Amino acid sequence: MSDSHETGGGNGTGGAREHVPSRERRRFPGISSRAYEHPADRSALVALRKLTGFDTVFKAMSGLLPERSLRLLYLSDSVRVSERQFTHLHDMLRDACYILDLERVPAMYVTQNPQPTAMCIGMDAPIIVISTGLVELLDEEEMRAVIGHEVGHALSGHSVYRTILLFLTSLAMKVAWIPLGNVAVLALVTALREWFRKSELSADRAGLLVGQDLRASMRGLMKLAGGHHLHEMNVDAFLEQAEEYESSGDLRDSVLKIMNMLPRSHPFTTVRAAELKKWAATRDYQRLMDGHYPRRDDDRDTSVGDSFRESASHYAESVRNSKDPLFAFVRDVAGGAGDLGSKLRDRFTGGAGKHGETAEEGTPPREPRDEPQGGTQDGTQDETHGGAQDAAEDQRPGDGPEERPGNGEPGDTPPQR
């Protein structure tokens, strides 16, 4: 996008003027999507591309997807954002493309749906679709972060894989003729969902770069979870929920978290809020805001191996720092500490006592009795007593549904923003 171009202004009657954001915001000329992409996004995409049969399905779906039909559907049954319709959204869209230096402004539609949803789809050119429920839920700054989120998807090229996911999900039975079979198609859908959940973390970062208002991004995520009753909610308390979700419970809860996540296209909102706040506090984010970031012109020189190693390093760091009981157990096992069977039992049952203890909680320790120690003449003591104490370890404290259909897609599982 050029620095100067024509725009109609708020009432659609204005002349040519330089299009800049409605308030002073930093712009990122030539920014590469690598600047804000979450490491887990890149590694999940690498893993997806390595999945057996993905290239075959990708090439087949690229030629078969009725993208023209999809565009006609939104053109005929939704409201296209322009200088004359939803002008405030039109200005926000152009602002977002200006800030992230996206040369081609995507088409954007508002569709009737009471559920607050948004998505960026399209094989050849991205289309942004926003529901009326989302428009009515968010204020201007919160909506600006949402539109920046979707423009981030467009800049990263996520719309292509998202479109494939939509059609594979809704038409899984109709593509059973693919030689891979239904099981393989479902495996692709699962892998695509895993990648898309990670890509949402990247797009949240893009939304922050566009809105440049962390509190607005937090409020938007909080409203997606609890509705428009903002006066009844608190951002700090909302983030505390994410901390509790990550650290509480035992191995049973860790397994349930995984099961709850599998059918979803998006991470849980509290987790998204915590991840975004964490990134906003990093030195990488500050350097980006100071104008030091990867450029699009250098993308061709980037190494896939370097991206994969960076992603692997991120995962290793996540395992080291995670408070989830499953990761804590993995760290204990990797460290070779204690008895594996007892650890596994206690992690699953939330056992609070130490191995070998039988006294009830609150029972004071018994005074040691004067008994002869089973030692030798040189004073060496028998080590039988207290062995269980040495082997004991400290215990850690004990701790969706399918997406709702919408956007007029039969069998679709639309994302929440």
CSV table of C-alpha atoms in Angstrom, one decimal:
chain,number,residue,atom,x,y,z
A,1,MET,CA,0.0,0.0,0.0
A,2,SER,CA,1.4,3.4,-0.9
A,3,ASP,CA,1.8,6.1,1.8
A,4,SER,CA,-0.7,8.3,0.0
A,5,HIS,CA,-3.9,7.2,-1.7
A,6,GLU,CA,-7.6,8.2,-2.1
A,7,THR,CA,-10.1,7.6,0.5
A,8,GLY,CA,-13.7,8.9,0.9
A,9,GLY,CA,-13.6,9.8,4.6
A,10,GLY,CA,-16.4,9.2,7.0
A,11,ASN,CA,-19.3,10.2,4.8
A,12,GLY,CA,-17.9,9.0,1.5
A,13,THR,CA,-17.8,12.5,-0.1
A,14,GLY,CA,-14.2,13.5,0.9
A,15,GLY,CA,-11.5,14.1,-1.7
A,16,ALA,CA,-8.0,12.7,-2.0
A,17,ARG,CA,-5.9,12.8,1.1
A,18,GLU,CA,-3.1,10.9,2.7
A,19,HIS,CA,-4.7,7.9,4.5
A,20,VAL,CA,-3.3,7.6,8.0
A,21,PRO,CA,-4.7,6.0,11.2
A,22,SER,CA,-7.4,8.0,13.1
A,23,ARG,CA,-4.9,8.6,15.8
A,24,GLU,CA,-1.1,8.6,15.8
A,25,ARG,CA,0.1,5.0,15.6
A,26,ARG,CA,3.5,3.6,14.6
A,27,ARG,CA,3.6,2.1,11.1
A,28,PHE,CA,5.8,-0.9,10.1
A,29,PRO,CA,6.8,-0.5,6.4
A,30,GLY,CA,7.8,-3.8,4.8
A,31,ILE,CA,7.2,-5.8,7.9
A,32,SER,CA,7.5,-9.6,7.6
A,33,SER,CA,4.9,-11.8,9.2
A,34,ARG,CA,7.9,-13.4,10.9
A,35,ALA,CA,8.1,-10.4,13.2
A,36,TYR,CA,4.9,-11.3,15.1
A,37,GLU,CA,4.4,-15.0,14.3
A,38,HIS,CA,4.3,-17.2,17.4
A,39,PRO,CA,7.0,-20.0,17.3
A,40,ALA,CA,4.4,-22.6,17.9
A,41,ASP,CA,2.5,-21.3,14.7
A,42,ARG,CA,5.6,-21.9,12.5
A,43,SER,CA,6.5,-25.3,14.0
A,44,ALA,CA,2.9,-26.5,13.8
A,45,LEU,CA,2.8,-25.5,10.1
A,46,VAL,CA,6.1,-27.3,9.4
A,47,ALA,CA,4.7,-30.4,11.1
A,48,LEU,CA,1.5,-30.1,9.1
A,49,ARG,CA,3.4,-29.9,5.8
A,50,LYS,CA,5.4,-33.0,6.7
A,51,LEU,CA,2.2,-35.0,7.4
A,52,THR,CA,1.9,-37.9,5.0
A,53,GLY,CA,-0.5,-37.0,2.2
A,54,PHE,CA,-0.8,-33.3,3.0
A,55,ASP,CA,0.7,-32.2,-0.3
A,56,THR,CA,-1.7,-34.5,-2.2
A,57,VAL,CA,-4.8,-33.2,-0.4
A,58,PHE,CA,-3.5,-29.6,-0.7
A,59,LYS,CA,-3.1,-29.8,-4.5
A,60,ALA,CA,-6.4,-31.5,-4.9
A,61,MET,CA,-8.4,-29.1,-2.7
A,62,SER,CA,-6.7,-26.1,-4.3
A,63,GLY,CA,-8.3,-27.0,-7.7
A,64,LEU,CA,-11.7,-28.2,-6.3
A,65,LEU,CA,-12.7,-25.7,-3.7
A,66,PRO,CA,-15.6,-23.5,-5.0
A,67,GLU,CA,-14.0,-20.2,-3.9
A,68,ARG,CA,-15.9,-18.3,-6.6
A,69,SER,CA,-19.1,-19.6,-5.1
A,70,LEU,CA,-18.0,-18.6,-1.6
A,71,ARG,CA,-17.3,-15.0,-2.8
A,72,LEU,CA,-20.7,-14.9,-4.5
A,73,LEU,CA,-22.4,-16.1,-1.4
A,74,TYR,CA,-21.1,-13.2,0.8
A,75,LEU,CA,-21.6,-10.7,-2.1
A,76,SER,CA,-25.3,-11.7,-2.3
A,77,ASP,CA,-26.2,-12.3,1.3
A,78,SER,CA,-23.9,-10.0,3.4
A,79,VAL,CA,-23.1,-6.3,3.5
A,80,ARG,CA,-19.8,-5.4,1.9
A,81,VAL,CA,-17.8,-2.8,4.0
A,82,SER,CA,-17.0,0.3,1.9
A,83,GLU,CA,-16.9,4.1,2.0
A,84,ARG,CA,-20.7,4.0,1.9
A,85,GLN,CA,-21.5,1.0,4.2
A,86,PHE,CA,-20.0,0.5,7.7
A,87,THR,CA,-17.7,3.4,7.0
A,88,HIS,CA,-16.1,3.2,10.5
A,89,LEU,CA,-15.1,-0.4,9.8
A,90,HIS,CA,-13.8,0.6,6.3
A,91,ASP,CA,-11.6,3.2,7.9
A,92,MET,CA,-10.3,0.7,10.5
A,93,LEU,CA,-9.5,-1.8,7.7
A,94,ARG,CA,-7.5,0.7,5.7
A,95,ASP,CA,-5.7,1.8,8.9
A,96,ALA,CA,-4.7,-1.8,9.6
A,97,CYS,CA,-3.5,-2.4,6.1
A,98,TYR,CA,-1.6,0.9,6.2
A,99,ILE,CA,0.1,0.1,9.6
A,100,LEU,CA,1.1,-3.5,8.5
A,101,ASP,CA,1.9,-2.3,5.0
A,102,LEU,CA,-0.4,-4.8,3.3
A,103,GLU,CA,-0.5,-3.7,-0.3
A,104,ARG,CA,-3.9,-5.1,-1.3
A,105,VAL,CA,-6.8,-4.2,1.0
A,106,PRO,CA,-8.9,-7.4,1.5
A,107,ALA,CA,-12.6,-7.3,0.9
A,108,MET,CA,-14.6,-7.3,4.1
A,109,TYR,CA,-18.2,-8.3,4.8
A,110,VAL,CA,-20.5,-8.0,7.7
A,111,THR,CA,-22.9,-11.0,8.0
A,112,GLN,CA,-26.0,-11.5,10.1
A,113,ASN,CA,-25.0,-13.8,13.0
A,114,PRO,CA,-25.7,-13.1,16.7
A,115,GLN,CA,-22.6,-15.0,17.7
A,116,PRO,CA,-19.4,-12.8,17.9
A,117,THR,CA,-17.2,-14.3,15.1
A,118,ALA,CA,-14.7,-13.3,12.5
A,119,MET,CA,-12.6,-15.1,10.0
A,120,CYS,CA,-10.2,-14.6,7.1
A,121,ILE,CA,-10.6,-17.1,4.2
A,122,GLY,CA,-9.8,-17.4,0.5
A,123,MET,CA,-7.3,-19.2,-1.7
A,124,ASP,CA,-6.4,-16.5,-4.3
A,125,ALA,CA,-7.3,-13.4,-2.3
A,126,PRO,CA,-8.3,-13.2,1.4
A,127,ILE,CA,-11.8,-12.2,2.4
A,128,ILE,CA,-12.5,-11.0,5.9
A,129,VAL,CA,-16.0,-11.8,7.4
A,130,ILE,CA,-17.2,-10.3,10.6
A,131,SER,CA,-20.5,-11.1,12.3
A,132,THR,CA,-23.1,-8.5,13.5
A,133,GLY,CA,-22.7,-10.0,17.0
A,134,LEU,CA,-19.1,-9.0,17.1
A,135,VAL,CA,-19.8,-5.5,15.7
A,136,GLU,CA,-22.4,-4.9,18.4
A,137,LEU,CA,-20.2,-6.4,21.2
A,138,LEU,CA,-17.0,-4.4,20.8
A,139,ASP,CA,-16.1,-0.7,21.0
A,140,GLU,CA,-13.9,1.1,18.5
A,141,GLU,CA,-10.5,0.3,19.9
A,142,GLU,CA,-11.5,-3.4,20.6
A,143,MET,CA,-12.8,-3.7,17.0
A,144,ARG,CA,-9.6,-2.2,15.7
A,145,ALA,CA,-7.6,-5.0,17.3
A,146,VAL,CA,-10.0,-7.6,15.8
A,147,ILE,CA,-9.6,-6.1,12.3
A,148,GLY,CA,-5.8,-6.0,12.8
A,149,HIS,CA,-6.0,-9.7,13.9
A,150,GLU,CA,-7.7,-10.6,10.6
A,151,VAL,CA,-5.3,-8.5,8.5
A,152,GLY,CA,-2.5,-10.4,10.3
A,153,HIS,CA,-4.0,-13.6,9.1
A,154,ALA,CA,-4.0,-12.2,5.5
A,155,LEU,CA,-0.4,-11.1,5.7
A,156,SER,CA,0.7,-14.4,7.1
A,157,GLY,CA,-1.1,-16.4,4.3
A,158,HIS,CA,-3.2,-18.2,6.9
A,159,SER,CA,-6.4,-17.8,4.8
A,160,VAL,CA,-5.4,-20.5,2.4
A,161,TYR,CA,-5.1,-23.2,5.1
A,162,ARG,CA,-8.1,-21.9,6.9
A,163,THR,CA,-10.2,-22.3,3.8
A,164,ILE,CA,-9.0,-25.9,3.4
A,165,LEU,CA,-9.8,-26.6,7.0
A,166,LEU,CA,-13.4,-25.2,6.6
A,167,PHE,CA,-14.1,-27.4,3.6
A,168,LEU,CA,-12.4,-30.5,4.9
A,169,THR,CA,-14.5,-30.1,8.1
A,170,SER,CA,-17.8,-29.5,6.5
A,171,LEU,CA,-17.3,-31.9,3.5
A,172,ALA,CA,-15.4,-34.7,5.1
A,173,MET,CA,-17.9,-37.3,4.0
A,174,LYS,CA,-17.8,-36.1,0.4
A,175,VAL,CA,-14.1,-36.3,0.0
A,176,ALA,CA,-14.0,-40.0,1.1
A,177,TRP,CA,-12.9,-40.9,-2.5
A,178,ILE,CA,-9.4,-39.6,-1.7
A,179,PRO,CA,-7.1,-42.6,-1.6
A,180,LEU,CA,-6.0,-41.7,1.9
A,181,GLY,CA,-9.4,-42.6,3.2
A,182,ASN,CA,-11.6,-41.2,6.0
A,183,VAL,CA,-9.1,-41.8,8.7
A,184,ALA,CA,-6.4,-40.0,7.0
A,185,VAL,CA,-8.7,-37.0,6.2
A,186,LEU,CA,-9.7,-36.8,9.8
A,187,ALA,CA,-6.0,-36.9,10.7
A,188,LEU,CA,-5.5,-33.9,8.4
A,189,VAL,CA,-8.4,-32.0,10.0
A,190,THR,CA,-6.9,-32.6,13.4
A,191,ALA,CA,-3.5,-31.4,12.3
A,192,LEU,CA,-5.0,-28.4,10.6
A,193,ARG,CA,-6.9,-27.5,13.8
A,194,GLU,CA,-3.8,-27.8,15.9
A,195,TRP,CA,-2.0,-25.4,13.5
A,196,PHE,CA,-4.9,-23.0,13.4
A,197,ARG,CA,-5.1,-22.7,17.2
A,198,LYS,CA,-1.4,-21.7,17.1
A,199,SER,CA,-1.9,-19.3,14.3
A,200,GLU,CA,-4.5,-17.4,16.4
A,201,LEU,CA,-1.7,-16.5,18.8
A,202,SER,CA,0.2,-15.0,15.9
A,203,ALA,CA,-2.9,-13.0,14.7
A,204,ASP,CA,-3.5,-11.7,18.3
A,205,ARG,CA,0.0,-10.2,18.1
A,206,ALA,CA,-0.8,-8.6,14.8
A,207,GLY,CA,-4.0,-7.1,16.3
A,208,LEU,CA,-1.9,-5.6,19.0
A,209,LEU,CA,0.5,-4.1,16.5
A,210,VAL,CA,-2.4,-2.5,14.7
A,211,GLY,CA,-4.4,-1.3,17.7
A,212,GLN,CA,-1.3,-0.5,19.8
A,213,ASP,CA,-3.5,-0.7,22.9
A,214,LEU,CA,-2.9,-3.7,25.1
A,215,ARG,CA,-5.9,-3.0,27.4
A,216,ALA,CA,-8.2,-2.8,24.4
A,217,SER,CA,-7.0,-6.2,23.2
A,218,MET,CA,-7.5,-7.6,26.7
A,219,ARG,CA,-11.0,-6.2,26.9
A,220,GLY,CA,-11.9,-7.6,23.5
A,221,LEU,CA,-10.9,-11.1,24.6
A,222,MET,CA,-12.6,-10.8,27.9
A,223,LYS,CA,-15.9,-9.8,26.1
A,224,LEU,CA,-15.6,-12.8,23.9
A,225,ALA,CA,-15.6,-14.9,27.1
A,226,GLY,CA,-18.1,-13.0,29.2
A,227,GLY,CA,-20.2,-10.8,27.0
A,228,HIS,CA,-20.7,-7.0,27.0
A,229,HIS,CA,-21.0,-6.6,30.8
A,230,LEU,CA,-17.6,-5.0,31.0
A,231,HIS,CA,-18.5,-3.1,34.2
A,232,GLU,CA,-18.8,-6.6,35.9
A,233,MET,CA,-15.4,-7.8,34.7
A,234,ASN,CA,-11.8,-7.1,35.6
A,235,VAL,CA,-8.8,-7.7,33.3
A,236,ASP,CA,-6.4,-8.6,36.1
A,237,ALA,CA,-8.9,-11.1,37.6
A,238,PHE,CA,-9.4,-12.6,34.1
A,239,LEU,CA,-5.7,-13.1,33.7
A,240,GLU,CA,-5.6,-14.8,37.1
A,241,GLN,CA,-8.0,-17.4,35.7
A,242,ALA,CA,-5.4,-18.2,33.0
A,243,GLU,CA,-2.8,-18.7,35.7
A,244,GLU,CA,-5.2,-21.0,37.7
A,245,TYR,CA,-6.1,-22.9,34.5
A,246,GLU,CA,-2.4,-23.6,33.7
A,247,SER,CA,-1.2,-24.5,37.2
A,248,SER,CA,-4.0,-26.2,39.1
A,249,GLY,CA,-5.1,-29.8,39.1
A,250,ASP,CA,-3.3,-33.1,38.6
A,251,LEU,CA,-2.6,-35.3,35.6
A,252,ARG,CA,-6.3,-36.0,35.1
A,253,ASP,CA,-7.0,-32.3,34.6
A,254,SER,CA,-4.1,-32.2,32.1
A,255,VAL,CA,-5.7,-34.9,30.1
A,256,LEU,CA,-9.1,-33.2,30.2
A,257,LYS,CA,-7.6,-30.0,29.0
A,258,ILE,CA,-6.3,-31.8,25.9
A,259,MET,CA,-9.6,-33.5,25.3
A,260,ASN,CA,-11.5,-30.2,25.7
A,261,MET,CA,-9.1,-28.5,23.2
A,262,LEU,CA,-9.2,-31.0,20.4
A,263,PRO,CA,-12.5,-30.1,18.8
A,264,ARG,CA,-11.9,-26.3,19.0
A,265,SER,CA,-10.5,-24.1,16.3
A,266,HIS,CA,-9.3,-21.4,18.7
A,267,PRO,CA,-7.4,-21.5,22.0
A,268,PHE,CA,-9.3,-20.6,25.1
A,269,THR,CA,-9.7,-16.9,25.6
A,270,THR,CA,-8.0,-16.7,29.0
A,271,VAL,CA,-4.9,-18.5,27.5
A,272,ARG,CA,-4.9,-16.1,24.5
A,273,ALA,CA,-5.0,-13.1,26.8
A,274,ALA,CA,-2.2,-14.4,29.0
A,275,GLU,CA,0.0,-15.2,25.9
A,276,LEU,CA,-0.6,-11.8,24.4
A,277,LYS,CA,0.3,-10.0,27.7
A,278,LYS,CA,3.4,-12.1,28.1
A,279,TRP,CA,4.6,-11.2,24.5
A,280,ALA,CA,3.8,-7.5,25.1
A,281,ALA,CA,6.3,-7.5,28.0
A,282,THR,CA,9.2,-9.0,26.0
A,283,ARG,CA,12.2,-7.2,24.6
A,284,ASP,CA,11.3,-8.6,21.1
A,285,TYR,CA,8.0,-6.6,21.2
A,286,GLN,CA,9.8,-3.4,22.4
A,287,ARG,CA,12.4,-3.7,19.6
A,288,LEU,CA,9.6,-4.2,17.1
A,289,MET,CA,7.9,-1.1,18.3
A,290,ASP,CA,11.2,0.8,18.0
A,291,GLY,CA,11.4,-0.1,14.4
A,292,HIS,CA,13.7,-3.2,14.5
A,293,TYR,CA,12.0,-6.1,12.9
A,294,PRO,CA,12.4,-8.6,10.0
A,295,ARG,CA,11.6,-7.3,6.6
A,296,ARG,CA,9.5,-8.9,3.8
A,297,ASP,CA,12.4,-8.5,1.4
A,298,ASP,CA,14.5,-10.9,3.5
A,299,ASP,CA,11.9,-13.7,3.7
A,300,ARG,CA,13.5,-15.5,0.7
A,301,ASP,CA,16.8,-15.8,2.6
A,302,THR,CA,15.3,-17.3,5.7
A,303,SER,CA,16.1,-20.9,6.6
A,304,VAL,CA,13.3,-23.4,7.3
A,305,GLY,CA,15.8,-25.2,9.5
A,306,ASP,CA,16.4,-22.1,11.6
A,307,SER,CA,12.6,-21.6,12.0
A,308,PHE,CA,12.2,-25.2,13.1
A,309,ARG,CA,15.1,-24.9,15.6
A,310,GLU,CA,13.6,-21.7,17.0
A,311,SER,CA,10.3,-23.4,17.4
A,312,ALA,CA,11.9,-26.4,19.1
A,313,SER,CA,13.7,-24.1,21.5
A,314,HIS,CA,10.4,-22.4,22.3
A,315,TYR,CA,8.7,-25.7,23.1
A,316,ALA,CA,11.6,-26.8,25.3
A,317,GLU,CA,11.4,-23.4,27.1
A,318,SER,CA,7.7,-23.9,27.5
A,319,VAL,CA,8.1,-27.3,29.1
A,320,ARG,CA,10.7,-26.0,31.5
A,321,ASN,CA,8.6,-23.0,32.6
A,322,SER,CA,5.1,-24.5,32.4
A,323,LYS,CA,3.1,-25.0,35.6
A,324,ASP,CA,0.8,-27.6,34.1
A,325,PRO,CA,0.9,-30.8,36.1
A,326,LEU,CA,1.6,-32.9,33.0
A,327,PHE,CA,4.7,-30.9,32.1
A,328,ALA,CA,5.8,-30.9,35.8
A,329,PHE,CA,5.6,-34.7,35.8
A,330,VAL,CA,7.6,-34.9,32.5
A,331,ARG,CA,10.3,-32.8,34.1
A,332,ASP,CA,10.4,-35.0,37.2
A,333,VAL,CA,10.7,-38.1,35.1
A,334,ALA,CA,13.3,-36.6,32.8
A,335,GLY,CA,15.3,-35.7,35.9
A,336,GLY,CA,15.1,-39.3,37.2
A,337,ALA,CA,13.8,-38.3,40.5
A,338,GLY,CA,12.0,-40.8,42.8
A,339,ASP,CA,9.9,-43.8,42.1
A,340,LEU,CA,8.0,-43.6,38.8
A,341,GLY,CA,5.1,-45.7,39.8
A,342,SER,CA,4.4,-43.8,43.0
A,343,LYS,CA,4.8,-40.5,41.2
A,344,LEU,CA,2.3,-41.5,38.5
A,345,ARG,CA,-0.2,-42.7,41.1
A,346,ASP,CA,0.0,-39.5,43.1
A,347,ARG,CA,-0.2,-37.2,40.1
A,348,PHE,CA,-3.4,-38.9,38.9
A,349,THR,CA,-5.0,-39.2,42.3
A,350,GLY,CA,-3.8,-35.8,43.6
A,351,GLY,CA,-2.2,-37.6,46.6
A,352,ALA,CA,-1.1,-35.1,49.2
A,353,GLY,CA,0.9,-37.4,51.4
A,354,LYS,CA,4.5,-38.5,51.1
A,355,HIS,CA,5.3,-42.0,50.0
A,356,GLY,CA,5.4,-44.3,53.0
A,357,GLU,CA,3.4,-41.9,55.3
A,358,THR,CA,0.3,-43.3,57.1
A,359,ALA,CA,-0.3,-40.6,59.6
A,360,GLU,CA,-3.5,-38.5,59.1
A,361,GLU,CA,-3.1,-34.9,58.2
A,362,GLY,CA,-2.6,-32.7,61.2
A,363,THR,CA,-1.3,-35.6,63.4
A,364,PRO,CA,1.8,-34.4,65.2
A,365,PRO,CA,5.0,-36.4,64.5
A,366,ARG,CA,5.8,-39.0,67.2
A,367,GLU,CA,8.7,-38.4,69.4
A,368,PRO,CA,11.6,-40.7,68.6
A,369,ARG,CA,12.0,-43.6,71.0
A,370,ASP,CA,15.2,-44.6,72.6
A,371,GLU,CA,16.1,-47.6,70.6
A,372,PRO,CA,19.5,-49.0,70.0
A,373,GLN,CA,20.7,-48.1,66.5
A,374,GLY,CA,21.6,-51.1,64.4
A,375,GLY,CA,25.2,-49.8,63.9
A,376,THR,CA,28.6,-51.3,63.9
A,377,GLN,CA,31.4,-51.0,66.4
A,378,ASP,CA,32.9,-48.1,64.4
A,379,GLY,CA,29.7,-46.0,64.9
A,380,THR,CA,28.1,-46.6,61.4
A,381,GLN,CA,24.3,-46.3,61.8
A,382,ASP,CA,21.7,-48.4,60.2
A,383,GLU,CA,20.0,-46.5,57.4
A,384,THR,CA,16.7,-48.4,57.4
A,385,HIS,CA,14.8,-45.7,59.3
A,386,GLY,CA,14.1,-42.6,57.3
A,387,GLY,CA,14.7,-44.1,53.9
A,388,ALA,CA,11.1,-43.5,52.9
A,389,GLN,CA,11.5,-39.9,53.9
A,390,ASP,CA,14.5,-39.4,51.6
A,391,ALA,CA,12.7,-40.9,48.6
A,392,ALA,CA,9.6,-38.8,49.1
A,393,GLU,CA,8.9,-35.8,46.9
A,394,ASP,CA,6.9,-32.7,47.4
A,395,GLN,CA,3.4,-32.9,45.9
A,396,ARG,CA,1.9,-30.2,43.8
A,397,PRO,CA,-1.6,-28.9,44.8
A,398,GLY,CA,-4.6,-30.3,43.0
A,399,ASP,CA,-6.5,-28.1,40.7
A,400,GLY,CA,-15.8,-26.9,25.0
A,401,PRO,CA,-17.9,-27.7,23.6
A,402,GLU,CA,-18.0,-27.8,19.8
A,403,GLU,CA,-17.8,-24.4,18.1
A,404,ARG,CA,-21.2,-23.0,17.3
A,405,PRO,CA,-22.3,-23.0,13.6
A,406,GLY,CA,-22.6,-19.7,11.9
A,407,ASN,CA,-21.7,-17.5,9.0
A,408,GLY,CA,-24.1,-19.4,6.8
A,409,GLU,CA,-21.8,-22.3,6.2
A,410,PRO,CA,-23.4,-25.8,6.3
A,411,GLY,CA,-21.7,-27.8,8.9
A,412,ASP,CA,-19.1,-25.1,9.4
A,413,THR,CA,-17.4,-24.7,12.7
A,414,PRO,CA,-16.7,-21.0,12.6
A,415,PRO,CA,-14.0,-19.4,14.7
A,416,GLN,CA,-14.5,-17.0,17.5
A,417,ARG,CA,-12.1,-14.1,16.9
